């Protein structure tokens, strides 16, 4: 479905007004996503997870330097193709709730998403209604403006927009942040269901624990580099089948596991920085 | 000892959020607080730190009201650090707002020297959160209200942050109120835990 081949990304960094450095945010990152799978991308804050999503969608800021190749359904995914496909075959569920239009009611917003995917307007209205019902947004939420929605509702609206656009590849950027366990489960289940319909889902999160139940494969990312791609079932017990020390440490550091950093983490981290 | 006596609080009249809440936090004590979204956990935290004034009841520190000025002995650490810093200040200035931490303390909290010359926008949320935690540990501080401070951190950074905080708290006998959704985390950190629902506190 989507293949990322040796993608590198650099962003400018201003140490002072006149001095420009380049910060490497993605470093030869490769990834393949198949149809019908939920592929979780897990990493620390600042590992470049969100930038990866923007790079796939072609939404990076202009001064960014991008190297490497993206392929979507076997063909190179360049800027013009990205413009053509996003909102139609590629959908992003953004991390920031400010992605919703503040001046439009929920239902109209979702209808727009459906129209953008090429549905005639009468049908789009119907489809948006169905999607909103599916995510259990009641009549009041459907007629609400973005600022009247709670965080969990807004997330479900964004998910509904990705749903009606009938995208084949859905990228969900931190969809579970700030939700209570019940709502979180609902959003994650919705993503799993999209994958069960044969779509590809990239789930970007820093919560390994939340991603594991719905993910097929998990990619661990660190400082823009790929650490390891492992099947979700490798994360159990002491994580012995994980090949990389960092992903093992990540697994063991969870509060319901050892909740301890193994000796490697600090020392290795320093070596890593140096 | 930080003591809240029969606090009641509402944002809109007739819609009570917290009712008759009493809570004691001793020096060196770790107390966990959980609850659903919108239950009023953060509001309770802000009341304890003096950010909000209760409509009834009072918050006292060793029997006296919280001081009105200076570095507050009860520090509130908010969930989103981006909103707690001045975007026009460099990180170094932000960090040294109340006190100047030593290099070893910076190291313990994983604050790197190269961040200090940057602006907060160019740090990630987790990096900025560590700066904010260290900033709140000025010498006069005796109690911390940690409101979901590790939600945006990866597990390893989370462990390191809590271990550093635990060491610091043990040394200085800080009392810490940990507010979190993550029950596994609360069970690890806090021997005493409370659950807030419908304006009432219950132990669990």
mmCIF file of C-alpha atoms in Angstrom, chain B residues 75 77-78 81 95 99 109 111 126-138 144 146 149-150 153 161 164-165:
data_model
loop_
_atom_site.group_PDB
_atom_site.id
_atom_site.type_symbol
_atom_site.label_atom_id
_atom_site.label_comp_id
_atom_site.label_asym_id
_atom_site.label_seq_id
_atom_site.Cartn_x
_atom_site.Cartn_y
_atom_site.Cartn_z
ATOM 1 C CA UNK B 75 3.531 24.375 42.973
ATOM 2 C CA UNK B 77 2.554 21.416 37.339
ATOM 3 C CA UNK B 78 0.066 21.607 34.489
ATOM 4 C CA UNK B 81 3.807 22.792 29.435
ATOM 5 C CA UNK B 95 14.289 27.517 33.799
ATOM 6 C CA UNK B 99 16.015 29.599 41.053
ATOM 7 C CA UNK B 109 15.914 15.469 35.141
ATOM 8 C CA UNK B 111 17.507 18.663 30.864
ATOM 9 C CA UNK B 126 8.125 15.985 26.780
ATOM 10 C CA UNK B 127 11.362 17.948 26.779
ATOM 11 C CA UNK B 128 9.564 21.091 27.836
ATOM 12 C CA UNK B 129 7.727 19.208 30.559
ATOM 13 C CA UNK B 130 11.033 18.210 32.146
ATOM 14 C CA UNK B 131 12.146 21.841 32.105
ATOM 15 C CA UNK B 132 8.890 22.844 33.786
ATOM 16 C CA UNK B 133 9.218 20.192 36.491
ATOM 17 C CA UNK B 134 12.752 21.281 37.302
ATOM 18 C CA UNK B 135 11.688 24.935 37.320
ATOM 19 C CA UNK B 136 9.046 24.181 39.953
ATOM 20 C CA UNK B 137 11.562 22.686 42.411
ATOM 21 C CA UNK B 138 12.827 25.978 43.828
ATOM 22 C CA UNK B 144 3.795 19.649 44.262
ATOM 23 C CA UNK B 146 1.544 17.002 39.357
ATOM 24 C CA UNK B 149 2.648 15.520 33.842
ATOM 25 C CA UNK B 150 3.810 12.286 32.240
ATOM 26 C CA UNK B 153 6.118 11.164 27.738
ATOM 27 C CA UNK B 161 11.184 11.700 35.365
ATOM 28 C CA UNK B 164 14.252 11.845 39.584
ATOM 29 C CA UNK B 165 11.234 13.427 41.220
#
